Every structure is written in C-alpha cells, then in structure tokens.
Coordinates of C-alpha atoms in Angstrom, one line a residue:
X1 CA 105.4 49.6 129.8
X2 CA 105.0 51.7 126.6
X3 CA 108.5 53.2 125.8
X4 CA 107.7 55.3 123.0
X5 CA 104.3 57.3 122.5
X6 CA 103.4 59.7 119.2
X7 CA 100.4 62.1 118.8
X8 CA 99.2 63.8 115.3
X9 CA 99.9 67.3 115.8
X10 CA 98.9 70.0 113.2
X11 CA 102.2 72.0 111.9
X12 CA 100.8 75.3 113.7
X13 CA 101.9 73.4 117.4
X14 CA 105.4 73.9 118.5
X15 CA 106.1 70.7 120.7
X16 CA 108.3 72.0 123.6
X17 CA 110.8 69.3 124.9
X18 CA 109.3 69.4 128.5
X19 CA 105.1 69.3 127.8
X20 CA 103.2 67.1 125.5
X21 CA 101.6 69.2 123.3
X22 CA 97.9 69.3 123.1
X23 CA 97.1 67.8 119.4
X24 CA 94.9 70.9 118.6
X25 CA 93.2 71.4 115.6
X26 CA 94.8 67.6 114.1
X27 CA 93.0 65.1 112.2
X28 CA 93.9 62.3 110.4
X29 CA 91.6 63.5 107.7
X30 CA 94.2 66.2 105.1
X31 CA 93.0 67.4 102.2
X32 CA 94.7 69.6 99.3
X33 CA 95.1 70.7 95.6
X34 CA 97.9 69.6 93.4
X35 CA 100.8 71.2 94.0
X36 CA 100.4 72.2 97.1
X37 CA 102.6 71.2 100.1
X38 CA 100.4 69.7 102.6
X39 CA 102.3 69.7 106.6
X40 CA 101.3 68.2 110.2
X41 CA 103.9 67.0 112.9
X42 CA 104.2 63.6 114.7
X43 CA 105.1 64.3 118.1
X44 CA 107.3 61.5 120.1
X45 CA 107.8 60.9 123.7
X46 CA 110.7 58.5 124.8
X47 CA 110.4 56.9 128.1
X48 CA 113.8 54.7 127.9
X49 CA 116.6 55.0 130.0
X50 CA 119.5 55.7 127.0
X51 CA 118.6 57.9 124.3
X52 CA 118.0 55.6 121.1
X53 CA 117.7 56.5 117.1
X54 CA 114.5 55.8 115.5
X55 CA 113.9 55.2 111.5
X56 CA 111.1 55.9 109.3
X57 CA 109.3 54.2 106.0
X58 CA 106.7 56.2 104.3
X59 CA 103.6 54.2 102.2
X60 CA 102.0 56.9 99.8
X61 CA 100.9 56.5 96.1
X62 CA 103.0 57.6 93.5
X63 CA 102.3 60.9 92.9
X64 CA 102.3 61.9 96.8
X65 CA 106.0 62.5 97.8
X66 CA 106.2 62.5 101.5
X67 CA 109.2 64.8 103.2
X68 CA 110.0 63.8 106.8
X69 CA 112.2 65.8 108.9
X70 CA 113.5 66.5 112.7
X71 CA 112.1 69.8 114.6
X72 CA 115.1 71.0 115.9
X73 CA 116.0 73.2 118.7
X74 CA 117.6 76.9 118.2
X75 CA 118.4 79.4 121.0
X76 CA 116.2 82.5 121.7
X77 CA 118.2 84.8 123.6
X78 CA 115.8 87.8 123.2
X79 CA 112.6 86.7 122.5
X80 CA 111.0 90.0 122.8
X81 CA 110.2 93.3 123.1
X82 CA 109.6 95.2 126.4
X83 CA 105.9 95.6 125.2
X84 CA 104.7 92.8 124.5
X85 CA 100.8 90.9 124.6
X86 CA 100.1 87.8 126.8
X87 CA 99.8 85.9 123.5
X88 CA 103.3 84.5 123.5
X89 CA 104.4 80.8 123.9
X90 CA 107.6 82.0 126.3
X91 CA 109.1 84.9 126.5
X92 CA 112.1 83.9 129.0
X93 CA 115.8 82.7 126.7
X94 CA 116.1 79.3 125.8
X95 CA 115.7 76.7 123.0
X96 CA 113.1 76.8 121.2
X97 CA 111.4 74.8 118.7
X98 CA 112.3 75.9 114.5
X99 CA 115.3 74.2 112.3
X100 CA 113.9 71.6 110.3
X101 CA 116.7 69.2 109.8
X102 CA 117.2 66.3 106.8
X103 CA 117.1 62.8 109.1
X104 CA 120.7 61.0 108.6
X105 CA 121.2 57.6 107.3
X106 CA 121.4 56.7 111.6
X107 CA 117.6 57.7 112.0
X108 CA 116.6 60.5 114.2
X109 CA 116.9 61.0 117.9
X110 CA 115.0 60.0 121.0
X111 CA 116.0 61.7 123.6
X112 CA 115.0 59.8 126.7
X113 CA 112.3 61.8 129.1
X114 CA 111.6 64.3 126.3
X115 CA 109.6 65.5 123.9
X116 CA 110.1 66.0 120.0
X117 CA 108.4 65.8 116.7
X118 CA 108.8 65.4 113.0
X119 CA 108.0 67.5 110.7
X120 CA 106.0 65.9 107.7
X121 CA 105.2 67.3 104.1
X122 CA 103.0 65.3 102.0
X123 CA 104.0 67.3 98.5
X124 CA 101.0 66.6 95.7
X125 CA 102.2 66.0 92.5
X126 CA 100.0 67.7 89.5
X127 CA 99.2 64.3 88.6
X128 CA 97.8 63.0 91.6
X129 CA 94.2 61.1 91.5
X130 CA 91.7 63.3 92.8
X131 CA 90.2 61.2 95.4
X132 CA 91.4 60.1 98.8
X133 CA 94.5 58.5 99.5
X134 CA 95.6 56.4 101.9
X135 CA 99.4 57.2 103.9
X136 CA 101.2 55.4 106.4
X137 CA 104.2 56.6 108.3
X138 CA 105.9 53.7 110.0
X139 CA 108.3 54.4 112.6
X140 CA 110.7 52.0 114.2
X141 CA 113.0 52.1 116.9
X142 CA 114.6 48.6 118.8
X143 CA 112.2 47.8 120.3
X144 CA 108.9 49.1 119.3
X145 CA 106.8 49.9 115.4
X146 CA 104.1 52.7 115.1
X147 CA 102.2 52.8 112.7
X148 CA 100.3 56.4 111.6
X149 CA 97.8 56.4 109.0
X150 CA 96.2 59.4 107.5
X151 CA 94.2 60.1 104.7
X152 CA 94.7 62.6 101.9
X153 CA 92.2 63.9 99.7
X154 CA 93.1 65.4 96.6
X155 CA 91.0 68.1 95.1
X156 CA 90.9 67.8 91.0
X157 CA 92.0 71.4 90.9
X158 CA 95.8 73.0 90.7
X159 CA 96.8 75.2 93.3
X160 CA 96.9 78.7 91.6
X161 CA 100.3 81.1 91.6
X162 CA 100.4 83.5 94.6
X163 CA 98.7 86.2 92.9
X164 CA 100.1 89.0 94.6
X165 CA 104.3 90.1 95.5
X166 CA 105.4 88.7 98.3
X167 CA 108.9 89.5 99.3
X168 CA 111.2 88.2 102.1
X169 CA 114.2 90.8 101.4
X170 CA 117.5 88.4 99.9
X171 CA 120.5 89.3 100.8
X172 CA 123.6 88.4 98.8
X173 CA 126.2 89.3 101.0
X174 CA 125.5 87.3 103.8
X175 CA 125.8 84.3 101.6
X176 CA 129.0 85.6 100.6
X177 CA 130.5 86.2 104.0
X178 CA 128.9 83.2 105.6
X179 CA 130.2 80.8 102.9
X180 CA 133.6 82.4 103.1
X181 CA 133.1 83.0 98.9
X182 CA 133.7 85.9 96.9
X183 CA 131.1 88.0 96.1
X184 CA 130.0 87.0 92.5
X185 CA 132.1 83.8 91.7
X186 CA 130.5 81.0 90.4
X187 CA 130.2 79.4 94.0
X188 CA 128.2 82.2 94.7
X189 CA 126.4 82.3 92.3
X190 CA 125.2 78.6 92.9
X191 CA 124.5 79.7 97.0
X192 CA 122.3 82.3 95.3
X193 CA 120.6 80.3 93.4
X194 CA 119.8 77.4 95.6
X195 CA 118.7 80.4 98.3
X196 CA 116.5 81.0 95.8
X197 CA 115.3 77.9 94.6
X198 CA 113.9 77.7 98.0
X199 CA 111.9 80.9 98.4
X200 CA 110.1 80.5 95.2
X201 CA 108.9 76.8 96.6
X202 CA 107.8 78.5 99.8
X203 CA 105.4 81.0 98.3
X204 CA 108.0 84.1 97.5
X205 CA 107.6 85.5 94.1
X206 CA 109.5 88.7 94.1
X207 CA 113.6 89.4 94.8
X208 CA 115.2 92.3 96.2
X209 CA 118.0 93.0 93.5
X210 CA 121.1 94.7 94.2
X211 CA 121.9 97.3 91.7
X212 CA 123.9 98.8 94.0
X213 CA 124.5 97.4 97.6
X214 CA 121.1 97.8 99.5
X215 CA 121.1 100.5 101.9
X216 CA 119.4 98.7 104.5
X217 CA 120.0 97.9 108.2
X218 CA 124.0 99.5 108.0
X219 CA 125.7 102.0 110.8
X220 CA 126.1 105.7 109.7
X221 CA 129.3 105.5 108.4
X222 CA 129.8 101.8 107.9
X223 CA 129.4 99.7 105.1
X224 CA 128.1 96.0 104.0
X225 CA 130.1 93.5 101.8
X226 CA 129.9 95.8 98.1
X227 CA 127.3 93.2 96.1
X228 CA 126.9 95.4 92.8
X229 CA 124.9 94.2 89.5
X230 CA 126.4 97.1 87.9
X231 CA 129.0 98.2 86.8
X232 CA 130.3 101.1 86.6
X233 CA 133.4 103.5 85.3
X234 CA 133.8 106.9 84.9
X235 CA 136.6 108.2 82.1
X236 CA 136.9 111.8 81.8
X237 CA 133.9 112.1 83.7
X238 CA 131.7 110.4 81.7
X239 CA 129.7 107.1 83.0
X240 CA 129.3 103.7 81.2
X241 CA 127.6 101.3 82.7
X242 CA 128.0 97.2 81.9
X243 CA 125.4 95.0 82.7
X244 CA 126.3 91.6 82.1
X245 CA 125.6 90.4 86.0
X246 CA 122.2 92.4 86.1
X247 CA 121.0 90.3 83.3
X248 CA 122.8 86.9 84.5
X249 CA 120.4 87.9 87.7
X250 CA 117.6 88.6 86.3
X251 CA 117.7 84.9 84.0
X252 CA 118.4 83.2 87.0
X253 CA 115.6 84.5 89.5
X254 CA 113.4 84.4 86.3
X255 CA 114.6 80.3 86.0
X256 CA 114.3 79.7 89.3
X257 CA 110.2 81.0 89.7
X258 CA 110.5 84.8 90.3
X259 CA 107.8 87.0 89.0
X260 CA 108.8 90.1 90.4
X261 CA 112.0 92.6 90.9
X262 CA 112.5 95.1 93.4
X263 CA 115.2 97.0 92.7
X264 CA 117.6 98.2 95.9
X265 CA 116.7 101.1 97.5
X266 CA 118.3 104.5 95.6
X267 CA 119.4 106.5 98.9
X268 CA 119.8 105.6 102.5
X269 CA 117.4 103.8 104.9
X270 CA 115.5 106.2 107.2
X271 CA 114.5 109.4 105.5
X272 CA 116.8 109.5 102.4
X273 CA 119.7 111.6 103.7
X274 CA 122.4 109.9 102.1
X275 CA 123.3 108.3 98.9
X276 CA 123.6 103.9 98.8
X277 CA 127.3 102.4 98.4
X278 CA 128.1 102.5 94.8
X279 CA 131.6 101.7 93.5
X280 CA 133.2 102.2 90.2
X281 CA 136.2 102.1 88.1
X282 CA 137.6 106.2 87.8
X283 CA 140.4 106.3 85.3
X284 CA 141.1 102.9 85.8
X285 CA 141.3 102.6 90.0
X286 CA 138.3 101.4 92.0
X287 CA 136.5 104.2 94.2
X288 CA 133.4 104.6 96.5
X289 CA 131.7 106.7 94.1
X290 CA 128.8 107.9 96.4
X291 CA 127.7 106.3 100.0
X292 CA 127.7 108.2 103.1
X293 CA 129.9 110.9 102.2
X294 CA 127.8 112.1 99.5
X295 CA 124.4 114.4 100.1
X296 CA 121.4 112.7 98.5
X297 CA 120.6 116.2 97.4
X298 CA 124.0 116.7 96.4
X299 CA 124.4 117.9 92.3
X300 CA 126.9 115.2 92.0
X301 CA 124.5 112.3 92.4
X302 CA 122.0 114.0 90.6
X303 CA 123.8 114.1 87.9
X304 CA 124.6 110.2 88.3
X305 CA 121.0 109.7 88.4
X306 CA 120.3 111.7 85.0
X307 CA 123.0 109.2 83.3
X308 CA 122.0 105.8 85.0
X309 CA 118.3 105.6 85.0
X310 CA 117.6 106.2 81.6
X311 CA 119.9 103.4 81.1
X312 CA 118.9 101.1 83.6
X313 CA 115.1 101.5 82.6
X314 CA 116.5 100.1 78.8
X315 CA 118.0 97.2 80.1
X316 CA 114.7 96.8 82.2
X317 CA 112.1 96.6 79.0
X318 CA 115.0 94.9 77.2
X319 CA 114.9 92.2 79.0
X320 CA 110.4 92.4 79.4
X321 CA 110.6 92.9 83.2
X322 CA 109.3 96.3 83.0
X323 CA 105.3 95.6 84.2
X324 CA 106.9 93.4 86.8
X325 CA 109.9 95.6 88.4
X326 CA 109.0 98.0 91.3
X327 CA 111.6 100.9 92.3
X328 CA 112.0 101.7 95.9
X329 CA 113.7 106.0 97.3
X330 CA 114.1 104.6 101.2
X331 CA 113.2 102.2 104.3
X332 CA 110.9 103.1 106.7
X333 CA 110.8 107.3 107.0
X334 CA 109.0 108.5 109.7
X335 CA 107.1 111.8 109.8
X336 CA 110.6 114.0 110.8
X337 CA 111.8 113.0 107.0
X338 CA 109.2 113.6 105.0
X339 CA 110.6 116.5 103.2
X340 CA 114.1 114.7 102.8
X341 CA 112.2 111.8 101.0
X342 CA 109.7 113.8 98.7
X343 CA 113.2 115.6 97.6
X344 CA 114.2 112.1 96.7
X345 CA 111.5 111.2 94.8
X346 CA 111.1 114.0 93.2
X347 CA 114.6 113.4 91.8
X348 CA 113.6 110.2 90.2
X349 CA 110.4 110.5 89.4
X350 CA 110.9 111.8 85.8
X351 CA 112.9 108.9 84.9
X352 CA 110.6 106.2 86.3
X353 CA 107.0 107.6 85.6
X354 CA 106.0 104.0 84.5
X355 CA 107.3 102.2 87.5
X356 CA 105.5 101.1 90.7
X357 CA 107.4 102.7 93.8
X358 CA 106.8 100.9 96.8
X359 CA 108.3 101.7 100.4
X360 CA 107.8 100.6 103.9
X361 CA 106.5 103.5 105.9
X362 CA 103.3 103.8 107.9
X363 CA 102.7 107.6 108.7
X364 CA 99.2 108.5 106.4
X365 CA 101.1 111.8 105.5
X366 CA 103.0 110.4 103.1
X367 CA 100.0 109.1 100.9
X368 CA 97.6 112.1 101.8
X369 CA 100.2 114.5 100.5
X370 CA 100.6 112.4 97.2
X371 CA 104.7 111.6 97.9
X372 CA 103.8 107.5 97.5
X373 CA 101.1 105.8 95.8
X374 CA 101.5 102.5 96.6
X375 CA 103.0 102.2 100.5
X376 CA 103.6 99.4 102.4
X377 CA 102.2 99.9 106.1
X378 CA 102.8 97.8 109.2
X379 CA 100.7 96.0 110.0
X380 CA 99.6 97.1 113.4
X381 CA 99.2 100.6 111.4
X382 CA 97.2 100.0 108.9
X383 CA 93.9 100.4 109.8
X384 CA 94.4 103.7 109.2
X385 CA 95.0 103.1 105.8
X386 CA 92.0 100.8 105.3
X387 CA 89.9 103.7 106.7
X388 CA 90.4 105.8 103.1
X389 CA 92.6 103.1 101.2
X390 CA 95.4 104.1 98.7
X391 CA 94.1 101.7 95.1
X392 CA 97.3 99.1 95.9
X393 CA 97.7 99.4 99.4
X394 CA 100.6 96.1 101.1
X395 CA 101.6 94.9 104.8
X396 CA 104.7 93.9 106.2
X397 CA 105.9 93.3 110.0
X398 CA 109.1 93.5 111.6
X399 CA 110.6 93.3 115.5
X400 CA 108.8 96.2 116.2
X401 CA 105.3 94.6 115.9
X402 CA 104.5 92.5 118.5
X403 CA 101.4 93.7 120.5
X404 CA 98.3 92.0 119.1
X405 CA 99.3 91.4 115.4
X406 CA 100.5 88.7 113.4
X407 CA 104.4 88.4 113.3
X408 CA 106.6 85.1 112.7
X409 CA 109.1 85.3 116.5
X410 CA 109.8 81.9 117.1
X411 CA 107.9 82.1 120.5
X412 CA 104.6 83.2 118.6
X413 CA 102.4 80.4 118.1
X414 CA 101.9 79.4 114.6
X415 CA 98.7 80.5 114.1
X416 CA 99.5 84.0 114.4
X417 CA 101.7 83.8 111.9
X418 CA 99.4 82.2 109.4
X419 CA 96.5 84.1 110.0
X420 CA 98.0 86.6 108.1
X421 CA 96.9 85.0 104.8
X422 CA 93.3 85.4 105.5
X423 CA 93.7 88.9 106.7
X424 CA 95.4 89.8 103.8
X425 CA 92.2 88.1 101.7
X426 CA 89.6 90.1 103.6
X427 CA 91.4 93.5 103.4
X428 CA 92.3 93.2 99.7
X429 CA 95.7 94.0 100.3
X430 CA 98.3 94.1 97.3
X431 CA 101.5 92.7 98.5
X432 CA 103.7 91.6 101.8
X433 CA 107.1 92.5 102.4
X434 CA 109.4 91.2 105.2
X435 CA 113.4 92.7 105.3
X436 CA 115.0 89.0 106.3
X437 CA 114.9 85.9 104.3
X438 CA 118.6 85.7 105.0
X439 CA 119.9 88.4 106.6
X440 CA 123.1 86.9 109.2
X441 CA 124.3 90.1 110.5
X442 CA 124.0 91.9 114.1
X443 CA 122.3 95.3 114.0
X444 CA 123.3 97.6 111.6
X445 CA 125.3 94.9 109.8
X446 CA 128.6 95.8 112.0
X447 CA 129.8 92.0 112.1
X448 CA 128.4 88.7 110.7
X449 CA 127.0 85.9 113.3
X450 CA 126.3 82.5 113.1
X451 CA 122.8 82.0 113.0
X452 CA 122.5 78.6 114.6
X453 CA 123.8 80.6 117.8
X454 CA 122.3 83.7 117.2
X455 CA 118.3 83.8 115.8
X456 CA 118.7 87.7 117.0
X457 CA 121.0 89.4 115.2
X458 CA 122.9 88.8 118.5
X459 CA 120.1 90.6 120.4
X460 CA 118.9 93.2 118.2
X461 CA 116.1 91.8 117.3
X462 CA 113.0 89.5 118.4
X463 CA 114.7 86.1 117.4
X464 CA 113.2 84.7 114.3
X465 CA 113.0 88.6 112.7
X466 CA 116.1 88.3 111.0
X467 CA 115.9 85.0 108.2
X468 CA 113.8 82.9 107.5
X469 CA 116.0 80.0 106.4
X470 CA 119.2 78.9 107.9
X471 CA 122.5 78.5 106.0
X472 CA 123.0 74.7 105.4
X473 CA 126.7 73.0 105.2
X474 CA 126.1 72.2 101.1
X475 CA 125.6 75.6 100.3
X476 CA 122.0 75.3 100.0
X477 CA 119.7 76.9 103.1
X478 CA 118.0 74.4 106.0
X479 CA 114.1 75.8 106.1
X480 CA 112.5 77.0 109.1
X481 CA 109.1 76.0 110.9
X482 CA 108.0 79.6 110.4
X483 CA 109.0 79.7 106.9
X484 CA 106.3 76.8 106.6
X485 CA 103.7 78.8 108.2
X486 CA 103.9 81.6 106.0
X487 CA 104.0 79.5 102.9
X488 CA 100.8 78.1 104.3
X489 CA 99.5 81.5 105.0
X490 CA 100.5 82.3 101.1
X491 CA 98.3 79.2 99.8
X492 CA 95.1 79.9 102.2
X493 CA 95.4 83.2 100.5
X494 CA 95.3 81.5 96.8
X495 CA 92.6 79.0 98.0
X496 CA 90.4 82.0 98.9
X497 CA 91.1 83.7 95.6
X498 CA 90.2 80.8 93.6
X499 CA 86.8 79.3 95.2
X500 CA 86.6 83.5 95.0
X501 CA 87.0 82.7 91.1
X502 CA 84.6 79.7 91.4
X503 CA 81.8 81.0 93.1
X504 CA 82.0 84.9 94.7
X505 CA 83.7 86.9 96.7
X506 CA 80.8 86.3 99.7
X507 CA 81.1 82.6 99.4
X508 CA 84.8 82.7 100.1
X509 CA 84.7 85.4 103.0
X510 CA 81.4 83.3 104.7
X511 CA 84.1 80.5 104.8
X512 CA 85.5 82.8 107.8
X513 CA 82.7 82.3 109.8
X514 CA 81.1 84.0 112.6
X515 CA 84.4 85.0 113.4
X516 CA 85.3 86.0 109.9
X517 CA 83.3 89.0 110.3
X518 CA 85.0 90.7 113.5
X519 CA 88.5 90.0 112.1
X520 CA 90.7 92.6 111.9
X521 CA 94.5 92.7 111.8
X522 CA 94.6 93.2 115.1
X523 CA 91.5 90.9 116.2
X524 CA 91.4 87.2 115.5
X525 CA 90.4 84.0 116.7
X526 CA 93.8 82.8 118.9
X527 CA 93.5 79.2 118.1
X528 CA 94.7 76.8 116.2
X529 CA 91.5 74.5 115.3
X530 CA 90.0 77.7 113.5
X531 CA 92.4 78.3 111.1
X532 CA 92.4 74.2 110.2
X533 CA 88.5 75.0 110.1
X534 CA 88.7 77.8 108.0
X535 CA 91.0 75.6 105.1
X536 CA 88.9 72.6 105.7
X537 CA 85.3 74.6 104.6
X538 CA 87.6 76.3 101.8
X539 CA 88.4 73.0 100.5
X540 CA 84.9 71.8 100.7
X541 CA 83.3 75.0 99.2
X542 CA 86.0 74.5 96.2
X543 CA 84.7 70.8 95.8
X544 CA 81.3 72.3 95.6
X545 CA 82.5 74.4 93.3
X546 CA 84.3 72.4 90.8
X547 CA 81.8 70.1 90.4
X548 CA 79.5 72.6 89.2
X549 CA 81.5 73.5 86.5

C-alpha cells in the first residue's frame, strides 16, 4: 500500500488539507534568468496511521540554491466582504493555506489522512550556466524515498530591477510593539532592518518613512506608538530640527536595496482635516505639538510648515534622494473632501514644486480639476482613468476590492493575485502601492493583535489585507505565500519590460495571447495554466531575443 504520495504543484495552487489539489499549470520543465527566484510546491499526502516527520536533501549545481519550506496553516476568520464574486477558494472561517515556515532539524510533518505541501525556491545565482540544469528533491520518511526531478533552464540574461515604485506601506511601530522594544533602540533598529532586508528581496523598492508618525488607519482622537525621524524643539518659539535618525534611515533602506522614499503623509487620512502626531521638545518638556487637536488649516501649523519643509527638502538633496523621494497631503479622500485636500496642497505646494505627490484616491475630480498629478487609483476604478490617462498614472488594492479584480486575501487563488503584473505591463501603469507589509493592529490601530491568530486585523479586514509578512521569533519576519505571488507578479512585469527592450513593445504584449487582447483589470483568464503559459512564451521570446544580439 503506498503510504505517502507527492504531486508537482505550481506555487499559484493553494493545497487545502482535505482535497488533493489538481497539479494545474505544473511541469517539471522551469526556466528563469539569473537572479530570479524561481517557486513550485510539492504536495504530500500521508496515508499512515501515526503522524510521522519527513526530511529532505536537495541535488542542484552550484550556483542554484534551493530553499524548501512548510506551507503552513493560518486562521481566516473574515475572509470577506458581503459583496463578493464567485471567484473565491472559500469564503466560510477556517485555516487556510499561507505561512511559509523554516523546516526544523526533526523534518517536517505528515499529518496522517491529510494533505500538505512544500514550498520550493530554486534562487539563480548571477553566475549560473545558462543551459538546463538538472534538480532533484529527495524526500524521506521511515519508510519510504521520493525522488522529484525537475529541470531548470537558465536564460544567459540578468533579471532587470523592478523598474517602477512599488510599495507595501512599513510600519515601524508595529515592530516596536510586537517585539516589546523601544521605539528606535538599536534592537529596533536591527527588526527594521531585517523587515526590510526582506521586502527589497521580494520585489519592493520604495519605503514609507516616518517623518512624523503616519497618519494612517488611527481612531479620531487616538493615537499610534510616536515613531518620529525628526526631531524637533521649539525655544522661544522658534523650531530646530535634528536629523540624525532621518539620515541613519535613509543609509539603511538605501543599504538594504531601496530606491525610493515616500515620505509620511503631512495631515490626516481621509480628506486632510487634521494635522499628523508630531511631538517635540518646548522649553525643554516633551509635547504633542500638532495631531488631532490642531486644524490642518490652522495658522499654527502653517507656520510649522513654512519652518520645516524648506529644511527637510535640504536634508533631502543633501543626501541625493531628491529625484527619488515622493511627498504624499492624505489617504484616500473621497469626493466630500475635495476642498479640505486642495487647501492642503495648496499649503505645500510652494515648498515642494520639484517633488512627485502621490495619493491614493480614485474619484476623476481630483485629476480633472488639476489638485494631483500623479494619483494612485484602485484598481477596480481605474478604468476611468485609462479612458483620458494622467502622464504617471499607479494602482493599488485594499479590503475594499474584491469583486472581479486582482487582490492578495488568502482565499483568492494565486493567480489573481499575480496577474496583476501583466495588467500593470499592458496599461503602462507607473507604480503599485499596498497600505500593509506589516501592519499588526485591529482597525484604526486601537490595540495590537497577534497576527498568527488574527490575519484580519481581528475582523476588520479581508484576512491577508493587513501584512504581508509575519513577525518571526528572531526578530526577522516569516514570508507569506502571497508575498511570493506578488514578487512573481513584480518579475513577469520586468520580463515583459526587457524582451520589450529586446525586441518591441508588440512582441511582448503578443506573448498575452488571444487572451491578452480582452484583458482588462477587471477581465482575465481565471486560471492558473495561462499565467505559467504566458512566462513560459516570455522566456522563450527573450531566448529568441538574446541570441540575436
């Protein structure tokens, strides 16, 4: 009787402990440019009576380092909105296929009548052969060996830099509070970085930075853990500002791989009412300076504004970040707040003329009427954007998309989270933002949670919305299934852009297909095999390519 079965599965399949999944869309033939990250799954069924712990070995050539971890289970509580398509995996509470956990030195579990998988990253080195390559996973368990063989082809071409921002919003004080660290100590500040560390490996190029604490996702009146770059103190009502952390930031995202800063929102989330948090030293004793007891029309912070702009745009071309920094007034304003936000931006815009402003909002208004140039528009909004485009014109997604368009939930099937690479090739667009690569708090950041319990911001929002990564034991975060999918949606992106560069813009898109041609954001092959399709004739046409050159 045969114990222990596997199947290839590609890493767009969630295996579901109770169904063998249906192998869609895998091969055994991979192929990929150096260093890229190159992901499939080897799903496990174990028919034994008592649960047992299996071991791998890996057989690869040098230059090919091969990652294997466990899928593990996380609990969904609300997996949903009310509205909602009939493209969902589930949409009941339960446990649900996402952590990727490091296998201990016991092996990894069988779990007897069940389903599982592991997670496997074949990582090309930028010295690998460009040919094809044999690997063999061997796993082991008491009683039985399987052996699975697949071959990787190399292409002799780098995989290019993501050539446009993409940001998954960081957010330092949830390390702080979940680590039980203060805010800024030398602990944090190695959380921070190995938080880091990790998003630049997955595709992320560009960091939310805290001048001030980020007005985002906080109850009227209430406040987040205070995680200020600058400093600030006010002595006979005068300001100085020191700003030895804001430059010990900006060296260590810069180390780490980021391109791009964003700096914190300059007044309240949802039409620009209020000022953000900011404390300061008065005549020597700490004080809220400004938050939600101060107007953001009030003279006051005007007046703030006149003094710490000028002076945060120095240290911003001081340190040569100024053609890479991009300012943002306030999250998400609807239609009601227009006039509260142009008021805003109006009282900035003299000091930042040079700058890129960038904010999430998705009524037309705002760019017909000239308030923002470059917005970033939802993606199940945008097509009225594409109908008379602004020059720069980015996506993002949150809970509230669900119906129809691509979105990252944990019960979404993985291709609809990486189609949104090839969307974003076809429509040109500029950038993709996301508010959580980290974010550990419920709604309106009133109390932390624990995000192995709570993947909802303990029912706020569709579970998976909230981070991307989970906080590991060593200070350094545990990566997601999903935050896979969008790095491979990040490199199908740079794949198009360079066979673009190779051949032409028509060569690339006709690697759509038929299909290709009726895609929209909001229509799109549902299936698994056509994405794998899609990257397969990429990778060919780039072959073509290169050896024409």
């Amino acid at each position: 009787m045969e114990l222990w079965k596997t199947k290839m599965v590609s890493s767009m399949e969630k295996v579901f402990p109770e169904k063998e999944p249906s192998g869609e869309g895998a091969g055994r033939h991979m192929s990929g440019l150096r260093g890229e990250t190159v992901s499939f799954q080897i799903a496990f069924y174990w028919g034994g009576e008592a649960r047992e712990f299996g071991s791998f070995q890996a057989e690869a050539p040098e230059d090919v380092a091969v990652r294997v971890r466990e899928v593990g289970l996380v609990p969904c509580v609300y997996t949903c909105n009310r509205k909602h398509d009939q493209d969902y995996l589930a949409t009941q509470p339960g446990l649900y296929p996402d952590l990727l956990e490091e296998i201990g030195s016991w092996g990894f579990k069988l779990m007897r009548g069940l389903w599982s998988s592991l997670w496997v990253d074949l990582e090309i080195g930028e010295k690998a052969q460009a040919c094809s390559h044999r690997i063999v996973i061997t796993l082991k368990n008491r009683c039985q060996t399987i052996d699975e063989t697949i071959e990787l082809e190399v292409l002799d071409a780098s995989a290019q830099p993501l050539s446009i921002p993409h940001t998954e919003w960081f957010h330092c004080d949830c390390l702080a509070d979940h680590y039980g660290v203060t805010v800024f100590s030398e602990k944090h500040w190695d959380i921070m970085r190995n938080f880091i560390v990790t998003a630049v490996k997955r595709g992320c190029n560009t960091i939310l930075t805290p001048i001030f604490t980020p007005p985002l996702d906080t109850e009227r009146g209430g406040e987040r853990t205070t995680v200020q770059l600058v400093d600030i103190a006010v002595r006979n009502g005068k300001y100085q500002f020191s700003y030895e952390k804001f430059r010990r930031w900006v060296d260590m995202c810069r180390d780490c791989g980021m391109k791009y800063f964003e700096m914190s929102h300059l007044f309240s989330q949802w039409g620009a009412e209020y000022c953000p948090k900011i404390v300061g030293i008065r005549d020597g004793r700490e004080e809220k300076l400004f938050g939600w007891h101060t107007r953001a029309d009030s003279g006051d912070y005007a007046d703030f504004l006149e003094h710490f702009l000028p002076s945060l745009v120095h240290q911003i071309e001081s340190l040569g970040i100024g053609d890479n920094c991009f300012f943002h007034v306030s999250d998400e304003p609807v239609m009601e707040q227009l006039e509260s936000y142009r008021a805003a931006r109006e009282l900035i815009r003299g000091h930042l003329k040079k700058y890129r402003i960038i904010d999430a909002l998705s009524d037309y208004a705002f760019y017909e009427k000239g308030i923002i140039e470059e917005p970033v528009c939802s993606n199940d909004r945008i097509h009225t954007f594409l109908e008379k485009r602004p020059e720069r014109l980015w996506t993002y997604y949150c809970t509230c998309q669900g119906v129809d368009v691509s979105n990252r939930y944990i019960v979404l099937s993985g291709y609809r989270t990486r189609i949104l690479g090839i969307q974003m090739y076809k429509y040109n667009i500029a950038g993709f933002l996301h508010w959580g690569y980290n974010f550990y708090n419920a709604q309106y950041s009133r109390y932390p949670v624990d995000p192995y319990r709570s993947t909802d911001a303990d029912g706020a929002f569709c579970a998976g919305d909230p981070f991307l990564v989970y906080p590991g034991r060593d200070g350094k975060p545990m990566e997601s299934i999903r935050l896979m999918l969008m790095y491979e949606a990040m490199t199908d992106f740079m794949a198009l852009k360079y066979l673009e560069s190779l051949t032409d813009r028509d060569t690339a898109l006709k690697c759509l297909g038929a299909e290709g041609e009726m895609l929209t954001f909001r229509e799109y092959p549902r299936s698994i095999a056509y994405l794998e399709k899609v990257r397969r004739r990429v990778n060919e046409e780039i072959k073509k390519g290169l050896s024409r050159t």
